[in-house]
Structure formats: structure tokens, C-alpha cells
Coordinates of C-alpha atoms in Angstrom, one line a residue:
X3 CA 249.0 19.3 60.1
X4 CA 249.3 15.8 60.0
X5 CA 248.4 13.8 56.4
X6 CA 245.6 11.6 56.6
X7 CA 246.4 7.7 56.3
X8 CA 244.6 6.2 53.6
X9 CA 243.8 2.4 53.8
X10 CA 244.0 0.2 50.4
X11 CA 240.9 -1.8 50.5
X12 CA 238.9 -4.1 48.0
X13 CA 234.8 -2.7 48.0
X14 CA 232.6 -5.7 49.2
X15 CA 230.8 -7.3 46.3
X16 CA 227.8 -8.4 48.4
X17 CA 227.7 -5.2 50.4
X18 CA 224.7 -2.8 49.0
X19 CA 225.5 0.3 51.2
X20 CA 225.8 3.5 49.5
X21 CA 229.3 4.1 50.3
X22 CA 230.6 0.7 48.7
X23 CA 228.7 1.3 45.8
X24 CA 230.5 4.4 45.6
X25 CA 233.2 3.0 46.1
X26 CA 233.1 -0.3 43.3
X27 CA 232.1 2.1 40.3
X28 CA 235.0 4.6 41.2
X29 CA 237.3 1.2 41.1
X30 CA 235.6 0.2 38.2
X31 CA 236.7 3.6 36.4
X32 CA 239.9 2.9 37.3
X33 CA 240.7 -0.1 36.3
X34 CA 243.0 -0.2 33.3
X35 CA 242.1 -1.7 30.3
X36 CA 243.8 -4.7 28.4
X37 CA 243.8 -6.8 25.1
X38 CA 240.4 -7.5 23.7
X39 CA 238.8 -4.4 26.1
X40 CA 239.3 -6.4 29.4
X41 CA 240.2 -5.1 32.3
X42 CA 244.0 -6.0 33.3
X43 CA 243.9 -8.6 35.7
X44 CA 247.5 -8.2 37.5
X45 CA 247.1 -5.3 40.3
X46 CA 243.6 -4.2 39.0
X47 CA 241.6 -6.2 41.7
X48 CA 242.9 -4.2 44.7
X49 CA 243.4 -0.7 43.1
X50 CA 244.0 2.1 45.7
X51 CA 240.3 4.0 46.3
X52 CA 241.5 7.6 48.1
X53 CA 237.7 8.7 48.3
X54 CA 235.4 8.2 50.5
X55 CA 236.3 7.9 54.2
X56 CA 237.7 11.3 54.3
X57 CA 235.6 13.3 52.4
X58 CA 232.4 12.2 54.4
X59 CA 234.2 13.3 57.7
X60 CA 234.8 16.7 56.0
X61 CA 231.5 17.3 53.8
X62 CA 228.2 18.6 55.3
X63 CA 226.3 15.8 56.8
X64 CA 222.9 15.1 55.0
X65 CA 224.9 16.7 51.7
X66 CA 227.5 14.1 52.0
X67 CA 224.8 11.1 52.7
X68 CA 222.3 12.6 49.3
X69 CA 225.5 12.3 47.5
X70 CA 226.9 8.9 48.4
X71 CA 223.4 7.6 48.1
X72 CA 223.3 8.9 44.1
X73 CA 220.6 11.3 44.9
X74 CA 219.1 13.0 41.7
X75 CA 217.2 16.4 41.9
X76 CA 213.9 16.1 40.4
X77 CA 213.7 18.3 37.5
X78 CA 211.3 21.4 37.4
X79 CA 208.0 20.4 35.8
X80 CA 207.9 21.2 32.1
X81 CA 204.8 23.8 32.4
X82 CA 206.9 25.6 34.8
X83 CA 205.1 24.5 38.0
X84 CA 206.8 22.8 41.0
X85 CA 206.7 19.2 41.7
X86 CA 204.0 18.8 44.3
X87 CA 206.5 15.7 45.8
X88 CA 209.7 17.5 46.0
X89 CA 213.0 15.8 47.1
X90 CA 214.2 18.1 50.0
X91 CA 217.6 16.7 51.5
X92 CA 218.9 19.2 54.1
X93 CA 222.0 20.7 55.4
X94 CA 223.0 20.6 58.6
X95 CA 222.6 23.0 61.5
X96 CA 225.1 25.9 61.1
X97 CA 225.1 29.6 61.9
X98 CA 223.5 32.3 59.7
X99 CA 226.0 33.5 57.0
X100 CA 226.5 37.6 55.6
X101 CA 223.8 38.5 58.1
X102 CA 226.0 39.5 61.1
X103 CA 225.4 36.8 63.1
X104 CA 228.1 34.9 65.1
X105 CA 226.1 31.2 65.6
X106 CA 223.4 29.2 66.8
X107 CA 221.8 30.5 70.2
X108 CA 223.3 28.4 73.4
X109 CA 221.8 25.6 74.4
X110 CA 219.9 27.5 77.7
X111 CA 218.9 30.6 75.3
X112 CA 215.3 31.4 75.4
X113 CA 213.4 31.3 71.8
X114 CA 213.1 34.8 70.1
X115 CA 209.6 36.2 70.8
X116 CA 207.4 36.7 67.6
X117 CA 203.8 36.6 66.6
X118 CA 201.9 34.6 64.5
X119 CA 201.5 37.6 62.1
X120 CA 205.4 38.2 61.8
X121 CA 205.9 34.7 60.8
X122 CA 203.3 34.5 57.9
X123 CA 204.6 37.9 56.9
X124 CA 208.3 36.8 57.0
X125 CA 207.3 33.2 55.0
X126 CA 205.7 35.6 52.3
X127 CA 208.8 37.8 51.6
X128 CA 210.5 34.1 50.2
X129 CA 207.7 33.7 48.2
X130 CA 207.5 37.1 46.6
X131 CA 211.4 37.0 46.6
X132 CA 211.0 33.4 44.4
X133 CA 213.8 32.2 46.4
X134 CA 215.4 29.2 44.8
X135 CA 215.8 26.1 46.6
X136 CA 219.4 25.3 47.5
X137 CA 220.9 23.1 50.1
X138 CA 224.5 25.2 50.2
X139 CA 223.2 28.7 49.0
X140 CA 222.3 31.4 51.7
X141 CA 219.5 34.2 50.6
X142 CA 220.6 37.5 51.7
X143 CA 218.9 37.1 55.0
X144 CA 221.6 35.0 56.2
X145 CA 219.4 31.9 56.1
X146 CA 220.2 28.4 53.9
X147 CA 217.9 28.2 50.8
X148 CA 216.3 24.7 52.3
X149 CA 213.0 24.2 53.6
X150 CA 214.4 24.3 57.0
X151 CA 216.8 26.9 56.9
X152 CA 213.0 28.5 55.6
X153 CA 211.7 27.8 58.9
X154 CA 214.9 29.2 60.8
X155 CA 214.0 32.2 58.8
X156 CA 209.8 32.4 59.2
X157 CA 210.6 31.5 63.2
X158 CA 213.2 34.3 63.2
X159 CA 216.0 31.7 64.8
X160 CA 219.2 33.0 64.9
X161 CA 220.5 30.0 63.4
X162 CA 219.7 27.8 60.5
X163 CA 218.5 24.4 61.7
X164 CA 217.8 21.0 60.0
X165 CA 214.9 18.8 60.2
X166 CA 216.4 16.9 63.1
X167 CA 216.7 20.1 65.4
X168 CA 213.4 22.0 64.4
X169 CA 211.5 20.5 66.4
X170 CA 213.7 21.3 69.7
X171 CA 212.4 25.1 69.4
X172 CA 208.7 23.6 69.2
X173 CA 205.9 21.9 71.5
X174 CA 204.3 19.3 69.5
X175 CA 200.6 19.9 69.2
X176 CA 197.3 17.9 67.8
X177 CA 196.6 18.4 64.1
X178 CA 193.4 19.8 64.6
X179 CA 194.9 22.8 66.6
X180 CA 197.2 24.0 64.3
X181 CA 197.2 27.9 63.8
X182 CA 199.3 29.9 61.2
X183 CA 202.5 30.0 61.9
X184 CA 203.0 26.3 63.4
X185 CA 204.8 23.8 61.2
X186 CA 204.1 20.1 60.1
X187 CA 207.6 18.6 60.0
X188 CA 208.7 14.9 59.1
X189 CA 212.3 13.9 60.0
X190 CA 213.6 10.6 58.7
X191 CA 216.4 9.6 61.7
X192 CA 217.5 7.0 59.4
X193 CA 218.1 8.6 56.2
X194 CA 217.8 12.5 56.9
X195 CA 218.0 13.4 52.9
X196 CA 215.4 10.5 52.2
X197 CA 212.1 12.3 52.6
X198 CA 212.8 14.6 55.4
X199 CA 210.3 18.0 54.7
X200 CA 208.9 20.9 56.4
X201 CA 206.0 23.1 55.9
X202 CA 204.5 26.3 57.4
X203 CA 200.9 26.1 58.2
X204 CA 198.9 29.0 56.7
X205 CA 195.4 28.1 57.7
X206 CA 193.0 25.8 56.5
X207 CA 191.4 26.1 53.0
X208 CA 188.1 25.0 53.6
X209 CA 185.6 23.6 56.5
X210 CA 186.6 20.2 56.2
X211 CA 190.1 20.4 57.5
X212 CA 191.4 18.2 54.6
X213 CA 193.7 20.5 52.7
X214 CA 195.8 23.6 54.2
X215 CA 197.5 26.4 53.0
X216 CA 201.2 25.4 53.2
X217 CA 204.5 27.7 53.0
X218 CA 207.2 25.9 51.6
X219 CA 210.9 25.8 50.1
X220 CA 211.1 23.1 47.6
X221 CA 212.2 22.9 44.5
X222 CA 212.1 25.0 42.3
X223 CA 211.7 27.8 44.4
X224 CA 209.4 29.1 47.5
X225 CA 205.8 28.6 47.1
X226 CA 202.5 28.7 48.8
X227 CA 199.7 26.7 47.8
X228 CA 196.8 24.2 49.2
X229 CA 198.3 21.2 50.2
X230 CA 196.2 17.8 51.5
X231 CA 196.7 17.2 55.1
X232 CA 199.4 16.6 56.0
X233 CA 201.7 16.3 52.6
X234 CA 201.4 14.6 49.1
X235 CA 203.7 11.8 50.5
X236 CA 204.8 10.3 54.0
X237 CA 201.4 12.1 55.5
X238 CA 200.9 10.0 58.4
X239 CA 204.7 10.9 59.8
X240 CA 204.5 14.4 59.8
X241 CA 204.2 15.9 63.2
X242 CA 202.8 19.4 63.9
X243 CA 204.5 21.9 66.3
X244 CA 204.1 25.1 68.1
X245 CA 207.2 27.5 68.0
X246 CA 208.0 28.1 71.6
X247 CA 208.7 32.0 71.2
X248 CA 205.4 32.9 69.5
X249 CA 203.0 35.0 71.1
X250 CA 199.4 35.4 70.9
X251 CA 196.5 32.7 70.4
X252 CA 196.4 30.0 73.7
X253 CA 198.3 27.1 72.7
X254 CA 195.8 24.0 71.4
X255 CA 192.8 26.3 71.3
X256 CA 192.8 26.4 67.5
X257 CA 190.8 29.4 68.1
X258 CA 193.0 31.4 65.7
X259 CA 191.3 29.7 62.4
X260 CA 188.4 27.6 63.9
X261 CA 185.2 29.8 63.2
X262 CA 183.6 29.8 66.9
X263 CA 180.4 30.0 65.8
X264 CA 177.6 32.8 64.8
X265 CA 175.8 32.8 68.0
X266 CA 179.1 34.4 69.5
X267 CA 178.3 37.7 67.7
X268 CA 175.8 40.5 67.0
X269 CA 174.1 42.7 69.3
X270 CA 174.0 41.2 73.3
X271 CA 176.8 39.5 72.6
X272 CA 179.9 39.5 75.2
X273 CA 183.1 37.2 74.8
X274 CA 186.6 36.7 74.0
X275 CA 185.7 36.2 70.8
X276 CA 184.4 39.7 70.2
X277 CA 187.6 41.0 71.3
X278 CA 189.7 38.4 69.3
X279 CA 187.5 39.9 66.1
X280 CA 188.2 43.4 66.6
X281 CA 192.3 42.7 67.3
X282 CA 192.2 40.8 63.5
X283 CA 189.9 43.7 62.2
X284 CA 192.6 46.6 63.4
X285 CA 195.5 44.6 62.0
X286 CA 193.5 44.9 58.9
X287 CA 193.4 48.4 58.7
X288 CA 189.9 48.8 60.7
X289 CA 191.3 50.9 63.7
X290 CA 189.6 54.0 62.8
X291 CA 186.3 52.4 63.9
X292 CA 187.3 52.0 67.7
X293 CA 187.4 54.8 69.9
X294 CA 188.8 52.9 72.4
X295 CA 189.9 49.6 70.8
X296 CA 188.7 46.2 70.7
X297 CA 186.7 44.4 73.6
X298 CA 184.5 41.7 74.4
X299 CA 181.2 43.1 74.5
X300 CA 179.6 43.5 70.8
X301 CA 179.2 47.2 69.5
X302 CA 178.5 49.1 66.6
X303 CA 181.8 49.5 65.9
X304 CA 182.5 45.9 65.8
X305 CA 179.9 45.4 63.3
X306 CA 180.9 48.8 61.0
X307 CA 184.5 47.3 60.9
X308 CA 183.6 43.7 60.0
X309 CA 181.3 45.3 57.2
X310 CA 184.1 47.3 55.9
X311 CA 186.6 44.1 55.8
X312 CA 183.5 42.2 53.7
X313 CA 182.7 45.2 51.3
X314 CA 186.6 45.4 50.9
X315 CA 186.7 41.5 49.5
X316 CA 183.9 42.9 46.7
X317 CA 181.0 41.3 48.9
X318 CA 177.5 43.4 48.9
X319 CA 174.1 42.6 50.3
X320 CA 174.0 39.9 52.9
X321 CA 177.2 38.9 52.1
X322 CA 178.7 42.4 54.1
X323 CA 176.0 42.5 56.5
X324 CA 178.6 43.3 59.5
X325 CA 178.2 39.8 61.2
X326 CA 181.5 37.7 60.9
X327 CA 180.6 33.9 59.5
X328 CA 183.4 31.2 58.6
X329 CA 184.7 32.9 55.6
X330 CA 185.2 36.4 57.0
X331 CA 186.7 34.8 60.0
X332 CA 189.0 32.4 57.6
X333 CA 190.4 35.4 55.9
X334 CA 190.8 37.8 59.1
X335 CA 192.8 34.6 60.7
X336 CA 195.0 33.5 58.0
X337 CA 195.7 37.0 56.8
X338 CA 194.5 36.3 53.1
X339 CA 192.2 38.6 51.3
X340 CA 192.0 42.4 51.0
X341 CA 192.5 44.9 53.8
X342 CA 190.3 47.5 54.9
X343 CA 191.2 50.7 52.7
X344 CA 192.0 53.8 54.3
X345 CA 189.4 56.3 54.8
X346 CA 188.3 58.5 51.7
X347 CA 190.6 56.0 49.3
X348 CA 187.6 54.5 47.6
X349 CA 186.2 51.2 47.9
X350 CA 187.3 47.6 46.6
X351 CA 189.3 47.5 43.4
X352 CA 187.2 44.7 42.6
X353 CA 183.8 46.9 43.1
X354 CA 183.4 46.3 39.3
X355 CA 182.8 42.5 39.6
X356 CA 181.5 42.3 43.5
X357 CA 179.9 39.2 44.3
X358 CA 176.2 40.4 44.0
X359 CA 174.9 37.4 46.0
X360 CA 173.9 33.8 45.8
X361 CA 170.1 34.3 44.7
X362 CA 171.4 34.9 41.1
X363 CA 172.7 31.3 40.2
X364 CA 170.4 28.8 40.6
X365 CA 167.7 27.3 38.4
X366 CA 165.2 29.6 36.7
X367 CA 167.6 32.6 36.7
X368 CA 168.5 34.8 34.0
X369 CA 170.4 37.9 34.4
X370 CA 174.0 39.1 33.5
X371 CA 175.5 38.0 36.5
X372 CA 175.2 34.5 35.0
X373 CA 176.5 35.7 31.8
X374 CA 179.6 37.3 33.4
X375 CA 180.3 34.2 35.5
X376 CA 180.3 32.1 32.3
X377 CA 182.4 34.4 30.4
X378 CA 185.1 34.3 33.3
X379 CA 185.0 30.4 33.5
X380 CA 185.9 30.6 29.8
X381 CA 188.6 32.5 30.4
X382 CA 190.0 30.7 33.2
X383 CA 189.9 27.4 31.7
X384 CA 186.8 25.8 32.7
X385 CA 184.3 26.1 30.2
X386 CA 184.3 22.5 28.6
X387 CA 180.6 22.1 29.7
X388 CA 179.3 24.9 27.5
X389 CA 178.1 23.7 24.2
X390 CA 177.5 26.9 22.4
X391 CA 179.1 29.3 25.1
X392 CA 177.8 31.1 28.2
X393 CA 174.7 33.0 28.5
X394 CA 172.5 34.7 31.0
X395 CA 170.5 31.6 31.6
X396 CA 171.9 29.6 34.6
X397 CA 172.0 26.1 33.5
X398 CA 173.7 22.6 34.6
X399 CA 176.4 23.4 32.2
X400 CA 177.0 26.5 34.5
X401 CA 177.0 24.2 37.7
X402 CA 179.5 22.1 36.3
X403 CA 182.0 24.7 35.0
X404 CA 181.7 26.2 38.4
X405 CA 182.0 22.9 40.6
X406 CA 185.2 21.9 38.5
X407 CA 186.7 25.5 39.3
X408 CA 186.2 24.9 43.1
X409 CA 187.3 21.3 42.9
X410 CA 190.8 22.9 41.1
X411 CA 190.8 24.9 44.6
X412 CA 191.0 21.3 46.8
X413 CA 187.3 21.7 47.9
X414 CA 185.5 19.0 48.2
X415 CA 181.4 18.1 49.3
X416 CA 179.3 21.2 49.8
X417 CA 182.4 23.6 49.4
X418 CA 182.4 22.2 45.7
X419 CA 178.7 21.6 44.8
X420 CA 178.7 23.9 41.8
X421 CA 176.9 27.2 43.5
X422 CA 179.2 30.1 43.4
X423 CA 179.9 31.8 46.7
X424 CA 181.7 34.8 47.6
X425 CA 185.2 33.2 48.1
X426 CA 184.8 30.9 44.4
X427 CA 184.0 34.4 42.9
X428 CA 186.7 36.1 44.6
X429 CA 189.3 33.7 43.5
X430 CA 187.7 33.3 39.4
X431 CA 187.7 37.7 39.3
X432 CA 191.5 37.8 41.0

């Protein structure tokens, strides 16, 4: 093996690049000290620096760039939460580690097929495992523990990709057409270690479509949280992509998450949306309600399965009438909420605090549900507007406390009006 030849040089005084900055610091530390504490003049000005050229070539691309730039990782917040604007420099593209994979697929190989549900299921595994963020380490499944490794895992790719290569596995789509399993990607070609990031779209959080459920690998660990579209920073530079190997759902339709309208469901209706509803209900435990499987014609089976799903969320009365509304559709499409319990397994585990209906929460009402709501708001830390504590009478203090809780979920406008609905109730008593 030929020994690398290192060249003697003097770092440029006026050069602002990261490499020269590191070299100047290295040279300064190497200067001998003369009398009076000043660097010895003779020979020190042209000290031999053996650090950078070969090191950059031999190290990981983006990792070396971030080190040369003096990157300092963000420390975890004192309250134990994750910083909302994580710095996530990327590791380079490479084979899986420790998972028996031979390396990245060839350029002509097709993207492995997968479903949206499988993508989200895989994403949830890392959330549950609280996988720590790392550019250099690999989880037990062979995927690198940074954000692009996380997407490579969720998309079930045969390699660890990076933000500069993930787009090749996807098709660019409009943000309005995002469906669960799609990604929002920002790659900074000028400096990949500065701001580049990618998240997995898990569904819209409300009808305004200004926030979404983001699955992401960020410091200190994998997380799932409501996130402003497209991200906390560099929002206008994120691009939406759909994995080329995903099956189910028509590209660009957005039908998986967008509620098609109440007129599409009920006696006498016939549409592909009814079929889609039935398939989602079957996936959530409603198979026993269908004798021959879901179809485009609305039947009593669709209504019974929908009602079973609604009751599994703890809803009653008009909130569990068996006809899907925007919230029922959202929970089904995003995989959130509770599944339909098996026959004979009993009702929802949340029966003791089932949502009683909107009519109990308005001016002039006085009942035990208002009192229970107030007590739960205080328990959750949203009782600052009470002067003497909650009681059975609905007051403006109740409304303002509910509004504060709703806004904390990222909701705005009519979704944060201070009047509890089934989703507000579910999250309060979760």
C-alpha cells in the first residue's frame, strides 16, 4: 500500500471555508510557546499540518462535512421533550448493517411493494422502541438511526438511503394530495448537513390541513407529533413524495385522508367511497359484519361496522349513528383511534368516560358531565381560568379552558372554539 503524501502548507488567513478554519485552529494549537507566552516565530508559521485532505476523503461524506463545519448537536430540552427544530445531519447512502442484506439494490431494480398501512406500522415500531438518533449507529433491523435511515426502514428499502437519494424512490406530488406513508423531504444540496431532513406523513390533524401527524427520527429519539405543514423551519423548501412501490390509493387523489362528504354514505348510495370505507373498517376489526366483503352499495353491514368503530372510540348517541363523518373517516384513514373489539370482548375500555354528546356543553347547562370535564381539564393542567374550581354549571371559564386544551393540540379556528366534541373528549380522557 502506498503511503499518502502530505503537503506542507499554510492555511489562508482570509479564507472563510470550514476546512481552512479547522486547519488554522489545528496550527494554532501546535505552535510552540516562546518567552513571554508568545508563539515562537521561527518555523512555527509554516507548521506541518497533517489533518484534513485525506481525512475528508476517507470519512463519511456528510458526517465529515458537519465535523469540518464545527457542528454542535442540540442538547435535549430540560423538560425531557424533543426540540421542535432538530438538527439532523445525514449519514451517507450504504448497505444495511447486521440484517443480512448484501447492499443497496441495483439501479434497475424495482422498488419493493408495500402498503400504506405497512409503512405506518413500521414507522410506529421505532416510536414504540424510542430508537435514539444517530448518524453512525444502526438499529437491530439494519437501518441507520437518522431521519433518512428511518424512511428507508418504513419504506422497506434494501439500503440505507440519505436525503440526497430518497427522492429517486418516490414520485413528486402536491402537498394537498398527501396520504399516510408519503414523505416531506428537504435536501440542501449546498450543504446536506445544514437543515436537510425528512418526515413521514401520518395524516392531517384537522380539516384546515395546516398541521399533520409527522413520524420522524430526530434528536433525541424517534417521535410522532402534530407538526405545522411542512415543518418548523425551511417549510417552503420541503417537497412531498409518494413511494413508487406503494399499493392502494390512487396517486394524487388524496382520497385516503380527505373525507369525501356525508352524501356519499347512507341508504341508497353507491360509490367507490363506500367500498373504501368497508375495507378500512375490515382492517380495524369489522370483518365479522360483512358476509361477502365490502362493496360499493351501502348496506346495513356498513352501518353496523361503522357504528361498532364509533362506539369503540367511546362515542354514544348521535356521535355513534353508524354514518361516517369527517372525524370517523380521519381516524380510519390514519390508523388512529381504537380498533373494533372482537365479538364478546365487551365494549370500549373508555366506557366510563364516553362522550355524552355536544348538547351537555353550552350556556345554561348544568350536569355531571360538565363537572367531570372540568375536573379532567384541571388534572391535565388546563384549569387556569377557574376561579373557584369546576362545578356542574357550564361557564365561560369551562369554554376558555377547553379552548386552551384544543389549541395545545394544534387546532385553530372552529376546531378550537372551546366546545368539546368527541375528539377533544377522547384526548382529555386518554
